[in-house]
Every structure is written in structure tokens, then in C-alpha cells.
PDB file of C-alpha atoms and ligand atoms in Angstrom:
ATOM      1  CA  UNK F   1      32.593  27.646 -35.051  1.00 47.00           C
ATOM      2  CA  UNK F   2      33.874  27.258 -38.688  1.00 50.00           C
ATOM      3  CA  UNK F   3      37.499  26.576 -39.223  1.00 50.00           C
ATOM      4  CA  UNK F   4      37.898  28.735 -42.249  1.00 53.00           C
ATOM      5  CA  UNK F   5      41.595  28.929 -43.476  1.00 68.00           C
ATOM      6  CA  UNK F   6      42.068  32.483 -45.335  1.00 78.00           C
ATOM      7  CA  UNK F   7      45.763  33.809 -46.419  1.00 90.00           C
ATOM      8  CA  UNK F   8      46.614  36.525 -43.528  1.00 96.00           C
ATOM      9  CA  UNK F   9      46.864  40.606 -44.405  1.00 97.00           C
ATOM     10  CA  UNK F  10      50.710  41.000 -43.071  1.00 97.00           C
ATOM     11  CA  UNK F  11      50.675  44.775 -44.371  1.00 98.00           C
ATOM     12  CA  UNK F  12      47.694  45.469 -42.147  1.00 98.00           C
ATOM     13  CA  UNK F  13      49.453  43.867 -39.467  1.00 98.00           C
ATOM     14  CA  UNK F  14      52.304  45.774 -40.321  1.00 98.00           C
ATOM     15  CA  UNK F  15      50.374  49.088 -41.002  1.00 98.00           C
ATOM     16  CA  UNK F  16      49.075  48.654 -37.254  1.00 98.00           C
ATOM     17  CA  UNK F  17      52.819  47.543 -35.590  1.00 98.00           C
ATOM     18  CA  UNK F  18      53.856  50.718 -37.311  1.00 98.00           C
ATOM     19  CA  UNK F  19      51.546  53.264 -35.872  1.00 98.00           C
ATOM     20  CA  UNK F  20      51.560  51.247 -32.533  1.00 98.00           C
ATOM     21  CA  UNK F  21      55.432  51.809 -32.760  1.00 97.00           C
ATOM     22  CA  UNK F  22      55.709  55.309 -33.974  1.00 97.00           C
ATOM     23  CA  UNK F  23      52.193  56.712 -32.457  1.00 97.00           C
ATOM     24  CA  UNK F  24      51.078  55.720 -29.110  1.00 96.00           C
ATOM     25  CA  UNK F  25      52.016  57.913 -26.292  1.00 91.00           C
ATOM     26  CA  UNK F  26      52.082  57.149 -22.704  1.00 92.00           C
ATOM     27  CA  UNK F  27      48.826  55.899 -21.212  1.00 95.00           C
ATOM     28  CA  UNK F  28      46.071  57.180 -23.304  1.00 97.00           C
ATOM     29  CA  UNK F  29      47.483  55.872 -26.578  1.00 98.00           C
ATOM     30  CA  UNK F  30      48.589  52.397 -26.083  1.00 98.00           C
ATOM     31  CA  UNK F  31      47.143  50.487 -28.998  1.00 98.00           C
ATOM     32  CA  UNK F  32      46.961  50.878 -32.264  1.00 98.00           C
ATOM     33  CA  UNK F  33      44.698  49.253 -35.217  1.00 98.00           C
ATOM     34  CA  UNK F  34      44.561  49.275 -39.032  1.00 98.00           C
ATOM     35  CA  UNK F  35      41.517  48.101 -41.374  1.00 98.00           C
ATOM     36  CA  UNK F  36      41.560  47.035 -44.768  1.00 98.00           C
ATOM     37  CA  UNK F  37      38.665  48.655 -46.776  1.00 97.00           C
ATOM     38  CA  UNK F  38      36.929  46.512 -49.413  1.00 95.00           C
ATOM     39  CA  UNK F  39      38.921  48.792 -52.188  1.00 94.00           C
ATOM     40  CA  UNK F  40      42.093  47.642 -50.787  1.00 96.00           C
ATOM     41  CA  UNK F  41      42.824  51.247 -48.774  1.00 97.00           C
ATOM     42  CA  UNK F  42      44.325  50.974 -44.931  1.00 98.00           C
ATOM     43  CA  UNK F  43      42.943  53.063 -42.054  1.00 98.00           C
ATOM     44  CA  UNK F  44      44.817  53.147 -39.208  1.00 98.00           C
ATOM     45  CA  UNK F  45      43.842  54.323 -35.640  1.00 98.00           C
ATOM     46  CA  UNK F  46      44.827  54.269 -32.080  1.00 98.00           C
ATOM     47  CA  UNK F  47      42.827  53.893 -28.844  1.00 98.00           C
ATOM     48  CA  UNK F  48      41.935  57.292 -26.592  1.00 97.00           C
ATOM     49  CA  UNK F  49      41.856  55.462 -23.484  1.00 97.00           C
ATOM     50  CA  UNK F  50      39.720  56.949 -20.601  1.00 96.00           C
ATOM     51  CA  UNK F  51      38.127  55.693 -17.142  1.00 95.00           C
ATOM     52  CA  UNK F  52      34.801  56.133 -18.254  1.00 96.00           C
ATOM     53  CA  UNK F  53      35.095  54.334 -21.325  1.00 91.00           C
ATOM     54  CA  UNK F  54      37.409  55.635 -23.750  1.00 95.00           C
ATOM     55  CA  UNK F  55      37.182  53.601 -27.050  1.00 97.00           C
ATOM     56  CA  UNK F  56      39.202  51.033 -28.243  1.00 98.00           C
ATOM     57  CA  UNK F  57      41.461  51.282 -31.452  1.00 98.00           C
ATOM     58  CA  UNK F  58      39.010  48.777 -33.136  1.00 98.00           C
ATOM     59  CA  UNK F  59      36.362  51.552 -32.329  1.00 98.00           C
ATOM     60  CA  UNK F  60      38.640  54.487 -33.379  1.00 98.00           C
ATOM     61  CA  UNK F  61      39.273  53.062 -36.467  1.00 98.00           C
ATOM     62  CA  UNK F  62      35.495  52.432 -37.734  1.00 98.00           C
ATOM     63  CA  UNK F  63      34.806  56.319 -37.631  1.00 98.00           C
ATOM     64  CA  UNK F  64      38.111  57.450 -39.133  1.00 98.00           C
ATOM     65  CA  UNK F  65      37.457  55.104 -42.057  1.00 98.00           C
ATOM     66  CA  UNK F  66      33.583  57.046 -42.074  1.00 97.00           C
ATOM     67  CA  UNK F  67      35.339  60.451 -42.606  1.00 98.00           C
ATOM     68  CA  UNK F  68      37.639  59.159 -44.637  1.00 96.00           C
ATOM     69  CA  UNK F  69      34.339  57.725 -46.844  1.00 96.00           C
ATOM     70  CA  UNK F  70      34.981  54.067 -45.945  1.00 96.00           C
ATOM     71  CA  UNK F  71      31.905  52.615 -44.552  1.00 97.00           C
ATOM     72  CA  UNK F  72      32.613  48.828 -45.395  1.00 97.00           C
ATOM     73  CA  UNK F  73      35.847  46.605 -43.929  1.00 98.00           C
ATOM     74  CA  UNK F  74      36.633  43.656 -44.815  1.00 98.00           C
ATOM     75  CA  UNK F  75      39.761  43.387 -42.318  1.00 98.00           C
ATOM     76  CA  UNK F  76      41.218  44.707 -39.073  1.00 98.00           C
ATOM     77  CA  UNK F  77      43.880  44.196 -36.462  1.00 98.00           C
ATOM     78  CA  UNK F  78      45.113  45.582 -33.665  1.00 98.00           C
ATOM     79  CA  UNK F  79      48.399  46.100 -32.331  1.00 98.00           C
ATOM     80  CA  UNK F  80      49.709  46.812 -28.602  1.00 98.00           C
ATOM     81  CA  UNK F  81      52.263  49.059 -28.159  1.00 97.00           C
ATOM     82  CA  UNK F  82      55.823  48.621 -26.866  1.00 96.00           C
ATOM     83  CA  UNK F  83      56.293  45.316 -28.667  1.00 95.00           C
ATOM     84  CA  UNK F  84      52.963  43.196 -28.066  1.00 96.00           C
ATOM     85  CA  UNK F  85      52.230  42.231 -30.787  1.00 97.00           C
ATOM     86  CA  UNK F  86      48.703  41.513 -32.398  1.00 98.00           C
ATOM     87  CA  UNK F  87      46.075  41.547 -29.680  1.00 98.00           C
ATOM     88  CA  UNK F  88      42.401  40.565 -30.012  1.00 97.00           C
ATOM     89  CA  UNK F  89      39.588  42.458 -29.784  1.00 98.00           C
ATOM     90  CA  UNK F  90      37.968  43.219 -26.296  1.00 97.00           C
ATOM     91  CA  UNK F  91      34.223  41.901 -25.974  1.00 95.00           C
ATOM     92  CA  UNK F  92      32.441  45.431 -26.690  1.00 95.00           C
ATOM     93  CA  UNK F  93      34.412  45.735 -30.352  1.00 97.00           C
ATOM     94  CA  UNK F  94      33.601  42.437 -31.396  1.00 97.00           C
ATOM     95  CA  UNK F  95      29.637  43.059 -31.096  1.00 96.00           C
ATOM     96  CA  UNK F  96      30.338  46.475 -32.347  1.00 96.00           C
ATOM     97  CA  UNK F  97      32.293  45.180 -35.207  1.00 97.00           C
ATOM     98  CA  UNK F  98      29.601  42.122 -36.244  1.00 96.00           C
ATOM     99  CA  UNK F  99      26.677  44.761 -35.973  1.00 95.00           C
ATOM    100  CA  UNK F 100      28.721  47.375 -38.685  1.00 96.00           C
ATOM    101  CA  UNK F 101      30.688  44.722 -40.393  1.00 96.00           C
ATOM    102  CA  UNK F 102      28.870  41.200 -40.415  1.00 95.00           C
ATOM    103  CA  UNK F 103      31.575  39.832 -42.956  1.00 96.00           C
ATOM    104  CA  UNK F 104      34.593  41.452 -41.562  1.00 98.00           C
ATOM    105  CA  UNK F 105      37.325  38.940 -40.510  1.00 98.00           C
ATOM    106  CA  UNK F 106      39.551  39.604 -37.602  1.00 98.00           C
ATOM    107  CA  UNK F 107      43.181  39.165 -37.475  1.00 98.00           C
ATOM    108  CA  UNK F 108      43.729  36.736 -33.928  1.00 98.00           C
ATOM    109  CA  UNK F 109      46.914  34.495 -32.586  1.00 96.00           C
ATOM    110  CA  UNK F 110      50.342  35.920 -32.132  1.00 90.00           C
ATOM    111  CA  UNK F 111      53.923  35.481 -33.445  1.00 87.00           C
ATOM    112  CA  UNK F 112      53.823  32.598 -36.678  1.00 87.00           C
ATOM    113  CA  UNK F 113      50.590  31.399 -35.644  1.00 94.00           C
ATOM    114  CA  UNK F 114      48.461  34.657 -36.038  1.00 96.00           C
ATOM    115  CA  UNK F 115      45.039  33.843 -38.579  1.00 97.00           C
ATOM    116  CA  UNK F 116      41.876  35.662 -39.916  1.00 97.00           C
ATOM    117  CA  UNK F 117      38.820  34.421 -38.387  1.00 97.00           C
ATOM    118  CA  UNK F 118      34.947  35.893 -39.173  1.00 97.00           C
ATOM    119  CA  UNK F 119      34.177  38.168 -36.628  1.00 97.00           C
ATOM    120  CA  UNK F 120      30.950  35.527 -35.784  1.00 95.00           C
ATOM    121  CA  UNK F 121      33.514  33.395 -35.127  1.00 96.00           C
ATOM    122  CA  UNK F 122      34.697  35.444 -31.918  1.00 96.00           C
ATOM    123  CA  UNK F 123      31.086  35.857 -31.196  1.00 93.00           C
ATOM    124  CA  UNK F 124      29.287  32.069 -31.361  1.00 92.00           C
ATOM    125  CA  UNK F 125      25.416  32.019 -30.060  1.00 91.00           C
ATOM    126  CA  UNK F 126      25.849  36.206 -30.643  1.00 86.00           C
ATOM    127  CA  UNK F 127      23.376  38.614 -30.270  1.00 87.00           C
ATOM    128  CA  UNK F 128      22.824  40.093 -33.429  1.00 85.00           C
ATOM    129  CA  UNK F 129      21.026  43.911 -33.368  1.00 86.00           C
ATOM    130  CA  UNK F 130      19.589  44.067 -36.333  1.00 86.00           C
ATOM    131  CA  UNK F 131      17.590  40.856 -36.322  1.00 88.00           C
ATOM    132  CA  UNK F 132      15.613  42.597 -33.350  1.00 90.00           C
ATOM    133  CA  UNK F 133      14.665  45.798 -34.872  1.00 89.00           C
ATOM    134  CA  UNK F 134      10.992  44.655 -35.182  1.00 87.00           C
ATOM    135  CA  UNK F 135       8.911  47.403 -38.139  1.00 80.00           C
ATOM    136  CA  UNK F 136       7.172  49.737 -35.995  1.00 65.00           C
ATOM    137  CA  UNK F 137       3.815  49.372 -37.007  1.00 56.00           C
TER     138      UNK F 137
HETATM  139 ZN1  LIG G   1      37.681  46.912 -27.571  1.00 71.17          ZN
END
């Protein structure tokens, strides 16, 4: 684990709070999350929550940056709804995230005490994807 120290993104924090305030509905919307693109743009997102797997805000958020032409992140957070605050990513969006983003850092810790971390922080001894896609041939 490093112990990297690296100034926090309130407005992303902020940009999440706000759609987890003003956009999550009932039980299939319940968190939201925001990503800073490497140009400095925001995407936000919120979870569609199903029993058989619905994705995560974290996940939600990676393909509305795609059609919105961001394909790199350097940050993202997410948000609970009704008041909870920043909330860390579940086990399945932080390999996601490492395989699409191996640089992103991750927004952790609540209250005064939240940080950014590098998502192979939140990951240590990780399996990484694309170090086993062997050349066919
Ligand atoms: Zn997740």
C-alpha cells in the first residue's frame, strides 16, 4: 500500500451528493456517482439496482462518460442517498475500475477525513486482466 497524500475533488463529491440528493428514487436508484474526466468535465450517474445484478453507480458512470466521448478518468466518487455520505466502491467496481482506469484514484473515508487513494490501492496483490491476455499465436 502507498500512502500517497493528493488534495481531494470536493466538487466531484459535491457533483455526486447533488444527484444522490435530487436523483435517486426509491429502491432502484439509491446511489449516485460523479467522475472527473482528464479534461476537467464531471459525469455523473446513479446505480439501476436489480436482483440479478444491476450495476453499481461506479459502473453506470464509466459508460455514460463513453457516450458522452470520455473514455479516460482520472477521479470518481460515489454518494449514498438520503444523507450517507461518500461510500466506497463495492469489490466488482474496483477490479472493473483498475482494468479501464489503472491510474484513476478513488475518493474513500467519510465526513473531514474523506481522501483520494489509487484504485491499486483498494486492490493490493490484484488481479490485473490485461497482464494475462497472452498473443494468440
Ligand atoms: Zn460496485
Amino acid at each position: 500500500m502507498t500512502s500517497q497524500t493528493h488534495p481531494v475533488d470536493h466538487e466531484l463529491i459535491e457533483a455526486a451528493a447533488h444527484v444522490a440528493r435530487t436523483r435517486c428514487r426509491g429502491d432502484n436508484h439509491t446511489m449516485a456517482a460523479a467522475a472527473r474526466a482528464l479534461d476537467g468535465r464531471i459525469v455523473t450517474a446513479v446505480n439501476a439496482y436489480h436482483f440479478t445484478g444491476g450495476p453499481c453507480a461506479e459502473l453506470v458512470v464509466v459508460g455514460a462518460a463513453a457516450a458522452q466521448g470520455v473514455y479516460e478518468l482520472a477521479t470518481i466518487v460515489a454518494v449514498g442517498d438520503r444523507g450517507r455520505g461518500v461510500v466506497p466502491p463495492c469489490g466488482r467496481c474496483r477490479q472493473v475500475l483498475l482494468d479501464y482506469f489503472p491510474g484513476l484514484r478513488v475518493i474513500v473515508g467519510a465526513g473531514d477525513h474523506v481522501r483520494e487513494v489509487p484504485v491499486a490501492d483498494l486492490l493490493p496483490e490484484t488481479y490485473v486482466w490485461a497482464d494475462h491476455q497472452l498473443d494468440a499465436g
